[in-house]
Tab-separated table of C-alpha atoms in Angstrom:
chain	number	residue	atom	x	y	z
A	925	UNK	CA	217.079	107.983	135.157
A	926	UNK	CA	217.139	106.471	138.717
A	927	UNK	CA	214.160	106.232	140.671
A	928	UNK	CA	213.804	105.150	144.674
A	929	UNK	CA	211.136	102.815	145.095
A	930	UNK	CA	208.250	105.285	145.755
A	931	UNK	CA	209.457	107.117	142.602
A	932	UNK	CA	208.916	104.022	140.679
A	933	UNK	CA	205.754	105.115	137.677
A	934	UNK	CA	205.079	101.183	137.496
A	935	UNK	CA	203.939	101.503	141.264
A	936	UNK	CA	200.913	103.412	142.106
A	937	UNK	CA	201.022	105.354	145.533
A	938	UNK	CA	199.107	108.107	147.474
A	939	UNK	CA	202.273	109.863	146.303
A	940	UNK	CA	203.251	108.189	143.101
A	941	UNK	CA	199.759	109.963	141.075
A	942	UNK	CA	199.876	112.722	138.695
A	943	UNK	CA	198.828	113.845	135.431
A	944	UNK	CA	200.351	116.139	133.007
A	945	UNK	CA	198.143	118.833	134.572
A	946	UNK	CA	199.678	119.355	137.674
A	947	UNK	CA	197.208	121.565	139.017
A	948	UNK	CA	194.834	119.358	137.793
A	949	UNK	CA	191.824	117.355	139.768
A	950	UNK	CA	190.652	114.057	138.671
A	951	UNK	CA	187.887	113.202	136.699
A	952	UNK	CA	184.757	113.102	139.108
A	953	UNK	CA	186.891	115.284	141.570
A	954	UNK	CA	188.780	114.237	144.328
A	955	UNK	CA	192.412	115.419	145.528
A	956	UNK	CA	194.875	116.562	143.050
A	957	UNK	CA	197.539	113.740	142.885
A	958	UNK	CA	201.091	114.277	143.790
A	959	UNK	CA	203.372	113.629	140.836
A	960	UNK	CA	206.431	112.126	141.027
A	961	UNK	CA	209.386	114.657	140.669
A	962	UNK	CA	211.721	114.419	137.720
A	963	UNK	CA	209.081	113.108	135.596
A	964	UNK	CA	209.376	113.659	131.833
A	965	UNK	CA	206.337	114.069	130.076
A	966	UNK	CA	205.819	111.186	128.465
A	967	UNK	CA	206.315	109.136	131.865
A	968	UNK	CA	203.378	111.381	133.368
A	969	UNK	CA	201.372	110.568	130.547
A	970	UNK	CA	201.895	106.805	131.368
A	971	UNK	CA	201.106	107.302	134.621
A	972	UNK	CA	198.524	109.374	134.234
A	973	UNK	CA	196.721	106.522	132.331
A	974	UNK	CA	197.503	103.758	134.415
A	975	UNK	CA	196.345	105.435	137.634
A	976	UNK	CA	192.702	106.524	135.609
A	977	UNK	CA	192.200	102.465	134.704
A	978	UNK	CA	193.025	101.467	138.394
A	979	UNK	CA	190.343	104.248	139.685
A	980	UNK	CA	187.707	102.982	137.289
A	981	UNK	CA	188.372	99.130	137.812
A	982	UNK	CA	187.629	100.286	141.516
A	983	UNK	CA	184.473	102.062	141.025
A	984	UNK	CA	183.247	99.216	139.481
A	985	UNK	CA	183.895	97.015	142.171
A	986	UNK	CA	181.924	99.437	144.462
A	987	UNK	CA	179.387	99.065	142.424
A	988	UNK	CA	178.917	95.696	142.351
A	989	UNK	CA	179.203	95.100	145.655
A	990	UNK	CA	176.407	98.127	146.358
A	991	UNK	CA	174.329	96.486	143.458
A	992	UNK	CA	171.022	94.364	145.029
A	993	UNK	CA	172.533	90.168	144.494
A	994	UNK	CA	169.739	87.784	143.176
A	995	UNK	CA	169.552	84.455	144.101
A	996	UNK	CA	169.718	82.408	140.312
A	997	UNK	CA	166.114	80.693	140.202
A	998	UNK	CA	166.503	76.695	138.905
A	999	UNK	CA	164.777	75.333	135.919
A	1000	UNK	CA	161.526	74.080	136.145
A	1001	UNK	CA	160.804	70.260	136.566
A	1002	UNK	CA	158.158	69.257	133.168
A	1003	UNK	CA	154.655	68.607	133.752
A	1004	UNK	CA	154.605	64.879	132.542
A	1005	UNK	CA	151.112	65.053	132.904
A	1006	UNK	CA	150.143	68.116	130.892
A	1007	UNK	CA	152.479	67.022	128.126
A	1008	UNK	CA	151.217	63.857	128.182
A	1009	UNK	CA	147.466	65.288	127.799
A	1010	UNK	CA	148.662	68.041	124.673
A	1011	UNK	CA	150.103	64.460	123.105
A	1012	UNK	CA	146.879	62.601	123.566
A	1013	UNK	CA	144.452	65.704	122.389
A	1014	UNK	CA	146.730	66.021	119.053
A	1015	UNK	CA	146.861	62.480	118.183
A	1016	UNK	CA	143.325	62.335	118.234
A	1017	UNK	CA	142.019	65.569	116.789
A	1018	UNK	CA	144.969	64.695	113.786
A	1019	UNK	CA	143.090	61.429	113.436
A	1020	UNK	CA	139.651	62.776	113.673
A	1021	UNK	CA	140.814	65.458	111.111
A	1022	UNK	CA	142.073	62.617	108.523
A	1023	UNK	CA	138.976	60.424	108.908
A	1024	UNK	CA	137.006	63.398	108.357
A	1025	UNK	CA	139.061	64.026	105.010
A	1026	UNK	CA	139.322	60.857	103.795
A	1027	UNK	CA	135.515	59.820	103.982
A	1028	UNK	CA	133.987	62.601	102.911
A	1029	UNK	CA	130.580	60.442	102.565
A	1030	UNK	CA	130.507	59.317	105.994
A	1031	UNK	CA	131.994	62.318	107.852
A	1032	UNK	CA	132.367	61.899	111.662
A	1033	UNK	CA	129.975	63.985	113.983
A	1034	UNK	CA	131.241	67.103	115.468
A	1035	UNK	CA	129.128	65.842	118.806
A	1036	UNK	CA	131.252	62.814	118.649
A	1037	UNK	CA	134.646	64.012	118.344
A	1038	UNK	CA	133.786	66.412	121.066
A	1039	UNK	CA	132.469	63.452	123.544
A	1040	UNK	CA	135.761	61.547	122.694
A	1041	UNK	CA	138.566	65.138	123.509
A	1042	UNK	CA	136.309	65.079	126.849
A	1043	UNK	CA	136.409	61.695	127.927
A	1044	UNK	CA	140.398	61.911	127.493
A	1045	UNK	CA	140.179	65.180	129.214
A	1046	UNK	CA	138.383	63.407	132.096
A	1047	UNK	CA	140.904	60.210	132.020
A	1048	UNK	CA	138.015	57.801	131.171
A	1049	UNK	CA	139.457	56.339	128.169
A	1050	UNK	CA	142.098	53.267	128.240
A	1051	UNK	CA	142.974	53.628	124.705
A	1052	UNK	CA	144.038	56.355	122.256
A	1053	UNK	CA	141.675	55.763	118.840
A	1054	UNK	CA	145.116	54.838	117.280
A	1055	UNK	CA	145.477	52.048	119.851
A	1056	UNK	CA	141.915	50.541	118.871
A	1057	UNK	CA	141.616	47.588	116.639
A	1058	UNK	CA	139.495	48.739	113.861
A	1059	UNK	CA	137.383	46.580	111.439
A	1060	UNK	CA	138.590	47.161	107.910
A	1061	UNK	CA	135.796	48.558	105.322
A	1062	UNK	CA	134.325	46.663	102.954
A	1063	UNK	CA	135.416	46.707	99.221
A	1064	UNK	CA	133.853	49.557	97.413
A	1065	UNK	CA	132.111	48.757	94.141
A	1066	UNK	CA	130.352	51.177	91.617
A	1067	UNK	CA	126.892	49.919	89.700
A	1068	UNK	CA	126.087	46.244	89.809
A	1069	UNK	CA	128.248	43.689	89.385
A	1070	UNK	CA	129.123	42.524	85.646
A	1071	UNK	CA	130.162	39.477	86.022
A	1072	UNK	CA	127.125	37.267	87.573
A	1073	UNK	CA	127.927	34.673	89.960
A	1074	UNK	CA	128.199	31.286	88.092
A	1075	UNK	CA	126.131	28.416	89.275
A	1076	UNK	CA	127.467	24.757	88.992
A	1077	UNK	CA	124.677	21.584	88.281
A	1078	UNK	CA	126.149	18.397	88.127
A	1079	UNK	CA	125.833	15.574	86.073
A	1080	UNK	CA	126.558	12.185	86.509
A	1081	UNK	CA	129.166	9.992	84.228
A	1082	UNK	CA	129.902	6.536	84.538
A	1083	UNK	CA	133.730	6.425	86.389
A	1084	UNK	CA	134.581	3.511	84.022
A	1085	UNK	CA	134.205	6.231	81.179
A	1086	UNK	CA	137.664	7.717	82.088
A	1087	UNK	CA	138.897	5.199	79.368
A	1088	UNK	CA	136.782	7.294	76.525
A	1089	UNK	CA	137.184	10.584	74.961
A	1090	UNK	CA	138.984	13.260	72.999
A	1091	UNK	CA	141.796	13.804	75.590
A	1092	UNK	CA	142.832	10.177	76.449
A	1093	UNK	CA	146.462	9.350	77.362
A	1094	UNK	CA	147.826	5.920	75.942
A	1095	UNK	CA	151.754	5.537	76.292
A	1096	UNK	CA	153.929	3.180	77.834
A	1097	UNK	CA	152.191	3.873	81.052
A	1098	UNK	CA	149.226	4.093	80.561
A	1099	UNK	CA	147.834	0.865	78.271
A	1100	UNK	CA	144.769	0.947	76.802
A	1101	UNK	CA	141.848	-1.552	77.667
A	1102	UNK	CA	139.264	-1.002	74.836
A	1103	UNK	CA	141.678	-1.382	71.813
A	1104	UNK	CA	139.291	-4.273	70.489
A	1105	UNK	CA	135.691	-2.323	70.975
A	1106	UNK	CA	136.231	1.382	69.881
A	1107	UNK	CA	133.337	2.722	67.624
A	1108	UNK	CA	135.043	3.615	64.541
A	1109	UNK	CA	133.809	4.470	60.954
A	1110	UNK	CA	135.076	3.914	57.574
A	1111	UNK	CA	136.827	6.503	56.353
A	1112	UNK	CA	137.051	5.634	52.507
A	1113	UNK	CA	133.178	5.741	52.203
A	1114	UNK	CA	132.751	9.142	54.337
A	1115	UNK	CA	136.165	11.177	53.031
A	1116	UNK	CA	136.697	13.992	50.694
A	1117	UNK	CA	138.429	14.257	48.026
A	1118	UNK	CA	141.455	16.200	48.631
A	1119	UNK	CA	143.121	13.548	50.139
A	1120	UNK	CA	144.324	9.764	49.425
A	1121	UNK	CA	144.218	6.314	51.276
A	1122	UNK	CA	146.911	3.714	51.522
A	1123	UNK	CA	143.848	1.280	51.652
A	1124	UNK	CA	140.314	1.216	51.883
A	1125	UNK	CA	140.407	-0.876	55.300
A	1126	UNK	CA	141.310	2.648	57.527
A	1127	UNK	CA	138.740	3.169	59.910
A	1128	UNK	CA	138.764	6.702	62.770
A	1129	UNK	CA	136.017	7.308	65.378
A	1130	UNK	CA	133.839	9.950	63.672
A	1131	UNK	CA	135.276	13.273	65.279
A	1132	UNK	CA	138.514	12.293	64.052
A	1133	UNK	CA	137.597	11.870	60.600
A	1134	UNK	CA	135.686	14.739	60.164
A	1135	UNK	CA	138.597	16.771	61.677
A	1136	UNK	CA	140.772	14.752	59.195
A	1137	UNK	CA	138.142	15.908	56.650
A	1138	UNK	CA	138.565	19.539	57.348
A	1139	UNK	CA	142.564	19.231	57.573
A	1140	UNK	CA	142.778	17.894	54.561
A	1141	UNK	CA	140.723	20.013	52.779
A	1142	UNK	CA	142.343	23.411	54.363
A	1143	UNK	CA	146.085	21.816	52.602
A	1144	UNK	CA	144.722	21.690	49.531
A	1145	UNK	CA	142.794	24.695	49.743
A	1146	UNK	CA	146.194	26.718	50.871
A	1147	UNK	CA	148.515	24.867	48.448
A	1148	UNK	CA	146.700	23.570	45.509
A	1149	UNK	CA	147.348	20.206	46.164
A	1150	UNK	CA	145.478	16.825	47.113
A	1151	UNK	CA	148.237	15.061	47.664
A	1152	UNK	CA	148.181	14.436	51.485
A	1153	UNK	CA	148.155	10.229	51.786
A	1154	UNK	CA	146.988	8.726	55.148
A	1155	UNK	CA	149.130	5.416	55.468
A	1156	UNK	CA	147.902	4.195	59.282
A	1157	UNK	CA	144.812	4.792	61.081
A	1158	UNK	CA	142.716	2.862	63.804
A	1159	UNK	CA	144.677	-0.581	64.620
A	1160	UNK	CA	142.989	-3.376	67.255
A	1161	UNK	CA	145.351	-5.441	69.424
A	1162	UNK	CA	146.084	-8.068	66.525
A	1163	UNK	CA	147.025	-5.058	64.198
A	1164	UNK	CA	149.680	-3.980	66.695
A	1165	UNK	CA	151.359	-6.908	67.363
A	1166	UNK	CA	151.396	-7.583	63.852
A	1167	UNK	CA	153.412	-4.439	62.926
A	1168	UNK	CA	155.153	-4.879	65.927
A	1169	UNK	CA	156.631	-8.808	65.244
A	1170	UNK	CA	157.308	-7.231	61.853
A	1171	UNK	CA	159.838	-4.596	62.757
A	1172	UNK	CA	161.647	-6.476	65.215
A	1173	UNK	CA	162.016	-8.851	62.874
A	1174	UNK	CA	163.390	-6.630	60.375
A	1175	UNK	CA	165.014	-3.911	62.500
A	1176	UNK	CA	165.687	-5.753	65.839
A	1177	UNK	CA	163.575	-5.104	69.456
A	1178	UNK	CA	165.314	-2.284	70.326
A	1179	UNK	CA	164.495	-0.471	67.265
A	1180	UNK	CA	160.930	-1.184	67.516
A	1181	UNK	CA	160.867	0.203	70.795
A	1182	UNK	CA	162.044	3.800	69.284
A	1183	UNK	CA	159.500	3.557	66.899
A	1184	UNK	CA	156.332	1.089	67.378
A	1185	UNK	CA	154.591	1.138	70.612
A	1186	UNK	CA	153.971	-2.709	72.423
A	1187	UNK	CA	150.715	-3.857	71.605
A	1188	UNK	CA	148.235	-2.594	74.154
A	1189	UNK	CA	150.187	0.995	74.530
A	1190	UNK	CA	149.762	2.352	70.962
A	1191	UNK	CA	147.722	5.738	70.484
A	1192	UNK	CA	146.433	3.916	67.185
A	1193	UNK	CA	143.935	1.437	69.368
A	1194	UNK	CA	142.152	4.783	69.878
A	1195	UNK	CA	140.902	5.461	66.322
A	1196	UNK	CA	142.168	9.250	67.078
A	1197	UNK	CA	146.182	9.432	65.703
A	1198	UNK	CA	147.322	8.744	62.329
A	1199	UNK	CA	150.209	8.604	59.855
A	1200	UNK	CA	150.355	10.533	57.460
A	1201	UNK	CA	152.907	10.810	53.825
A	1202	UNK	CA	152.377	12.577	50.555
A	1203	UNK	CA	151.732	10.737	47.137
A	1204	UNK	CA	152.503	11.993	43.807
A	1205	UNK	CA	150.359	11.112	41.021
A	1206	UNK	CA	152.769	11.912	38.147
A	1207	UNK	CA	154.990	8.418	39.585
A	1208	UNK	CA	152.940	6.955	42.345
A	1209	UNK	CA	155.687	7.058	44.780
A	1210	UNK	CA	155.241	7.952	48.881
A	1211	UNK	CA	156.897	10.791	49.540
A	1212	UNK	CA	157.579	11.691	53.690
A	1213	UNK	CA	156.066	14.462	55.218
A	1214	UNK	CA	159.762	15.531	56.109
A	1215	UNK	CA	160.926	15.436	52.612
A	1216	UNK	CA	157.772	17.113	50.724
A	1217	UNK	CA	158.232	20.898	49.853
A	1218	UNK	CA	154.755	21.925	51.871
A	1219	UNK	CA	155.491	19.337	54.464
A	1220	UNK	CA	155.841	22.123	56.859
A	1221	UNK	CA	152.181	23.046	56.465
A	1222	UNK	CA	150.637	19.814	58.331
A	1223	UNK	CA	152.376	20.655	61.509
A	1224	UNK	CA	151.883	24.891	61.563
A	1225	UNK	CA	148.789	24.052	60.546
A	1226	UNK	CA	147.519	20.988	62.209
A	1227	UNK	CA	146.319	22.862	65.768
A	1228	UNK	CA	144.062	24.986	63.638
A	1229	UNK	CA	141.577	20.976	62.953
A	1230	UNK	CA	142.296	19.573	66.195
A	1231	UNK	CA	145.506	17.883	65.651
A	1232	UNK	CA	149.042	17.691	67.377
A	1233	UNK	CA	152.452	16.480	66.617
A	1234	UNK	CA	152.379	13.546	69.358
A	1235	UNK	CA	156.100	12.742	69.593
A	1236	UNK	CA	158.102	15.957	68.755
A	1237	UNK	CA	161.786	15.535	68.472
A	1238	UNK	CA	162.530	17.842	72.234
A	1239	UNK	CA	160.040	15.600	74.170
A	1240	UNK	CA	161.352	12.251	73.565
A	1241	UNK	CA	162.844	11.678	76.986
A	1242	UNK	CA	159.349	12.147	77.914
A	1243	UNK	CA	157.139	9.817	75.446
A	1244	UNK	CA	159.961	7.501	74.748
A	1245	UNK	CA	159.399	7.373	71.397
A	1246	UNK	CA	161.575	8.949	69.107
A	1247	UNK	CA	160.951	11.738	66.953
A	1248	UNK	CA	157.888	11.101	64.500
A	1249	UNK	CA	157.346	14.039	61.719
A	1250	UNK	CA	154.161	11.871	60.119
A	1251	UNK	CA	152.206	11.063	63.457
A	1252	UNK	CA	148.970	13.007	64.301
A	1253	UNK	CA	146.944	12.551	67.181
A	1254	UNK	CA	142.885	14.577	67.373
A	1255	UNK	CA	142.631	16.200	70.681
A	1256	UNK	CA	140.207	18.556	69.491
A	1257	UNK	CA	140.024	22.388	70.030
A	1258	UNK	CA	141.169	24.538	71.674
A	1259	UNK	CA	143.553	21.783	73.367
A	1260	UNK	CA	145.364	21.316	70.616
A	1261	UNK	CA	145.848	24.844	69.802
A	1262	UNK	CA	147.666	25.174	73.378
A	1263	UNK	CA	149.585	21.978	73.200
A	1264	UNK	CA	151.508	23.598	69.846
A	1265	UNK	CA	151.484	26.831	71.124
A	1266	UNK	CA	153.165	26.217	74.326
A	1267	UNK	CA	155.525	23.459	72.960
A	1268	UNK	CA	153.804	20.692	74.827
A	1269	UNK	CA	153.196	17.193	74.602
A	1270	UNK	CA	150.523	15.580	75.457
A	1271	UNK	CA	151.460	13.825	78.689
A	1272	UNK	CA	153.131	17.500	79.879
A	1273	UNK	CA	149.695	19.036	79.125
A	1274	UNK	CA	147.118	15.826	80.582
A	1275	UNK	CA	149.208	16.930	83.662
A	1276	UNK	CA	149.141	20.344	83.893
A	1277	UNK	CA	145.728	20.657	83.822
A	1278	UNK	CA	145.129	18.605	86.726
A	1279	UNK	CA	145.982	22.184	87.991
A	1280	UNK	CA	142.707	23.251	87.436
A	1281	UNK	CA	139.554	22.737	89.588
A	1282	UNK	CA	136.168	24.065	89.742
A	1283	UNK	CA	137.254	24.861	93.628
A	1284	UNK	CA	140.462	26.537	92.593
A	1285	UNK	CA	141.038	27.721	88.957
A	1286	UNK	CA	140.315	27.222	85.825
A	1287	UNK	CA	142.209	27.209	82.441
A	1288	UNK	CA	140.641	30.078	79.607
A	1289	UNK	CA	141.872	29.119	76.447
A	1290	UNK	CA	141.443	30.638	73.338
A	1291	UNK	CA	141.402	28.894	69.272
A	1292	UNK	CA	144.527	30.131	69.110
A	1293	UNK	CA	145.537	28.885	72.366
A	1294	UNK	CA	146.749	31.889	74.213
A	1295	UNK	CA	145.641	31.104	78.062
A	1296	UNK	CA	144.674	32.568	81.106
A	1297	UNK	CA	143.200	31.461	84.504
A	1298	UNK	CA	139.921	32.656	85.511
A	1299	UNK	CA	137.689	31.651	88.912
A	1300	UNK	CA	134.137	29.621	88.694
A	1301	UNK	CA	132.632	33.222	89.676
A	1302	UNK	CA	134.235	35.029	86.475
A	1303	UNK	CA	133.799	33.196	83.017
A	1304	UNK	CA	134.474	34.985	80.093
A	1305	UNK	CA	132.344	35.237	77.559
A	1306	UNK	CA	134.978	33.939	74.641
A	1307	UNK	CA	136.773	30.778	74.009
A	1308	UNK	CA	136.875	27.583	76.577
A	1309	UNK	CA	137.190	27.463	79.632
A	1310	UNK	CA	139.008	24.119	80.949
A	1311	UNK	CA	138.820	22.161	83.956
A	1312	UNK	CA	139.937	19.062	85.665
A	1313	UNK	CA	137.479	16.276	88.555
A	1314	UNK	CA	139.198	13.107	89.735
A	1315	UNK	CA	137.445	10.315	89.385
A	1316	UNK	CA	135.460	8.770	91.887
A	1317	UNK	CA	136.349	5.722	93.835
A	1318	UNK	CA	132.257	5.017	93.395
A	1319	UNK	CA	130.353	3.873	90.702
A	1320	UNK	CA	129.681	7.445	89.473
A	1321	UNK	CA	131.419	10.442	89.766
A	1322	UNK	CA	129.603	13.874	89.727
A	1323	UNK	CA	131.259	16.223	87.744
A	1324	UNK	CA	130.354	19.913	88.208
A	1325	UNK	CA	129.286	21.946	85.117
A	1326	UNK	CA	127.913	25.770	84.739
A	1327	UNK	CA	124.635	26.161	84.426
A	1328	UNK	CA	123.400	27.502	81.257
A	1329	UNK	CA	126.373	26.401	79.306
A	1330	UNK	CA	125.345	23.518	77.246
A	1331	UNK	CA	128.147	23.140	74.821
A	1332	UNK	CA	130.766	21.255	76.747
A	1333	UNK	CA	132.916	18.099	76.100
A	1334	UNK	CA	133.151	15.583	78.784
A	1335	UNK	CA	136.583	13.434	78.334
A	1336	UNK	CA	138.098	10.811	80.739
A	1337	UNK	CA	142.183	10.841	80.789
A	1338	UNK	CA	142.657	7.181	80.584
A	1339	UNK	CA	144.273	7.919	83.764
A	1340	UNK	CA	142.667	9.206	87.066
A	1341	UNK	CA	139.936	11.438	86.133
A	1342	UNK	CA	137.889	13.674	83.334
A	1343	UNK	CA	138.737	16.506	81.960
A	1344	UNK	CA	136.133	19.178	81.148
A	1345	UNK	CA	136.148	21.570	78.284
A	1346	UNK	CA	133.543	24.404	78.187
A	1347	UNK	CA	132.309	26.607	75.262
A	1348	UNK	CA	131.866	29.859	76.862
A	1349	UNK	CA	131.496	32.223	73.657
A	1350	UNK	CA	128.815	34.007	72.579
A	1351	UNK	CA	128.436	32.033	69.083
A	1352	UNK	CA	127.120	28.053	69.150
A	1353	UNK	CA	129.934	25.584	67.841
């Protein structure tokens, strides 16, 4: 169908408006429109419907336009200040809150807390209580102490004694100077008899011998057997150099070095170290420790009387003497009960316990010479406890000693000071 242009239904118009009614007024009233002539239904429908949206688009822009226009208000700027304040009054009632909580036994005043929220109120405070150093509290203790402070008297030894006692180090370092005037005993007049001599001449300062004694005595007790034979013992300087000359001249210098110490530097001018074998009655023969079927026994064993291996095979980079299964040195207890323990020698252990100091630490040792380190202020009440004091450049040197403990051991290190070793159990020695 052909339409001219004001016939055209895509084109609204005073003229082009119509419904299928055509008699009919518009919604809301108003003039009846004019439909386009020709029309089929369906095209009046269309119209119909396209000339109701473009009436109520238009009554909407009326409306807006009548509708009152508000000018859009801008966000507000933040009140620094007040923000700043609500920060401040929760920090410190949070804090206030947790102190209050966590010491229940000193709670803080509610007149306090108060004062403080209005002095920040008022701006009089520089600081938040977060800001402020604090003191830290004292450590809290329940009941009275149980471990009483330990006093220390001191008593005076001669500084020229740090060539005498239990714990002396003679090696190739350290020479000794009284070789020719240690006190000594006999030992074939004042031994047992669960053990045998090589001679009657061996001679051992008394603390040895009775250890030897005891040692002795605990073999043949475990095994059965008296059989243990004590071949060296205390040697002076002629001694030495005897057995010395001898081996080189049998074995050459440089074996003697491996094996006998140069006159001056052997642990046998102390009277404390000793060589021991096994005899056998049945044929009279020597047989070596290494070689005898309980020769393991002296050395698990020998800690429990005071005794160490001196030169164990592992440490001979250290004493320079090789390996020596028969030699025995008396350190005494509990000393030697750490040096086997721990897999010491002697010269490792002499300097470790320069680690220990009345003013630092000191060693707690046990008889079966499991250690520990205590202060002065806390001494057990078992086992030793072990310390070290230089020796003074003077005449005398004052070594410190707790008071009330009476049954301690006093022993230079035949190097640069004593060595202190304190019976701290319950039960007298």
């Amino acid at each position: 169908m052909n339409y001219t242009p004001n016939q055209d239904p895509n084109r609204p118009s005073r003229q082009n408006t119509g419904y299928s009614n055509p008699n009919a007024r518009p919604q809301g009233g108003g003039p009846r429109p004019n439909l386009p002539p020709n029309m089929t239904p369906q095209q009046k429908a269309e119209y119909l419907r396209r000339l109701e949206a473009q009436r109520r688009a238009e009554q909407q822009r009326r409306g807006n336009e009548q509708r009152p226009k508000y000018r859009k208000r801008k966000g507000a700027k933040p009140n620094v200040g007040l923000i700043f304040f609500a920060a401040v009054i929760c920090v410190v009632v949070g804090i206030s809150v947790h102190q209050i909580s966590k010491n229940s036994a000193d709670p803080v005043e509610t007149d306090s807390l108060l004062q403080t929220l209005q002095d920040v109120e008022r701006g009089e405070t520089t600081n938040t209580p977060a800001e402020q150093e604090q003191t830290p509290p004292p450590f809290e203790t329940e009941g009275e102490n149980t471990v009483p402070a330990v006093e220390f008297s001191s008593v005076s030894v001669n500084s020229a004694d740090i060539n005498q006692g239990d714990l002396i180090l003679v090696n190739y370092e350290h020479p000794y100077s009284l070789a020719d005037t240690v006190d000594t005993v006999e030992v074939y007049s004042n031994k047992t008899a669960s053990y045998y001599l090589s001679t009657t001449n061996h001679r051992l300062t008394e603390r040895a011998l009775n250890a030897m004694n005891r040692y002795a005595d605990g073999f043949a007790a475990d095994t059965g057997l008296s059989e243990i034979l004590v071949v060296s013992a205390y040697r002076s300087m002629a001694d030495q150099q005897s057995v010395w000359d001898s081996k080189v001249q049998s074995n050459g210098e440089e074996y003697a070095k491996n094996y006998v110490a140069v006159p001056g530097h052997s642990e046998h001018h102390t009277g404390m170290a000793l060589d021991l074998s096994f005899y056998r009655p049945s044929d009279g023969a020597s047989v070596p420790i290494s070689e005898h079927e309980q020769g393991f026994w002296m050395t698990e064993h020998c800690a429990e009387y005071g005794f160490i291996l001196r030169y164990p095979e592992s440490k001979v980079d250290i004493t320079k003497i090789s390996y020596e299964p028969w030699h025995f040195r008396f350190v005494g207890k509990p000393h030697a009960a750490v040096i086997m323990r721990k897999g010491l020698c002697l010269e490792e252990y002499i300097a470790q316990i320069k680690n220990y100091t009345p003013d630092t630490k000191l060693l707690h040792a046990l008889e079966d010479g499991t250690t520990a380190e205590v202060t002065a202020s806390e001494l057990p009440t078992e086992g030793y406890v072990i310390y070290y004091v230089p020796s003074a450049e003077t005449e005398a040197t004052e070594i410190p000693v707790p008071s009330g403990y009476e049954n301690y051991i006093i022993s230079g290190n035949n190097w640069d000071g004593f060595i202190v070793t304190v019976y701290v159990g319950k039960e007298s020695q």
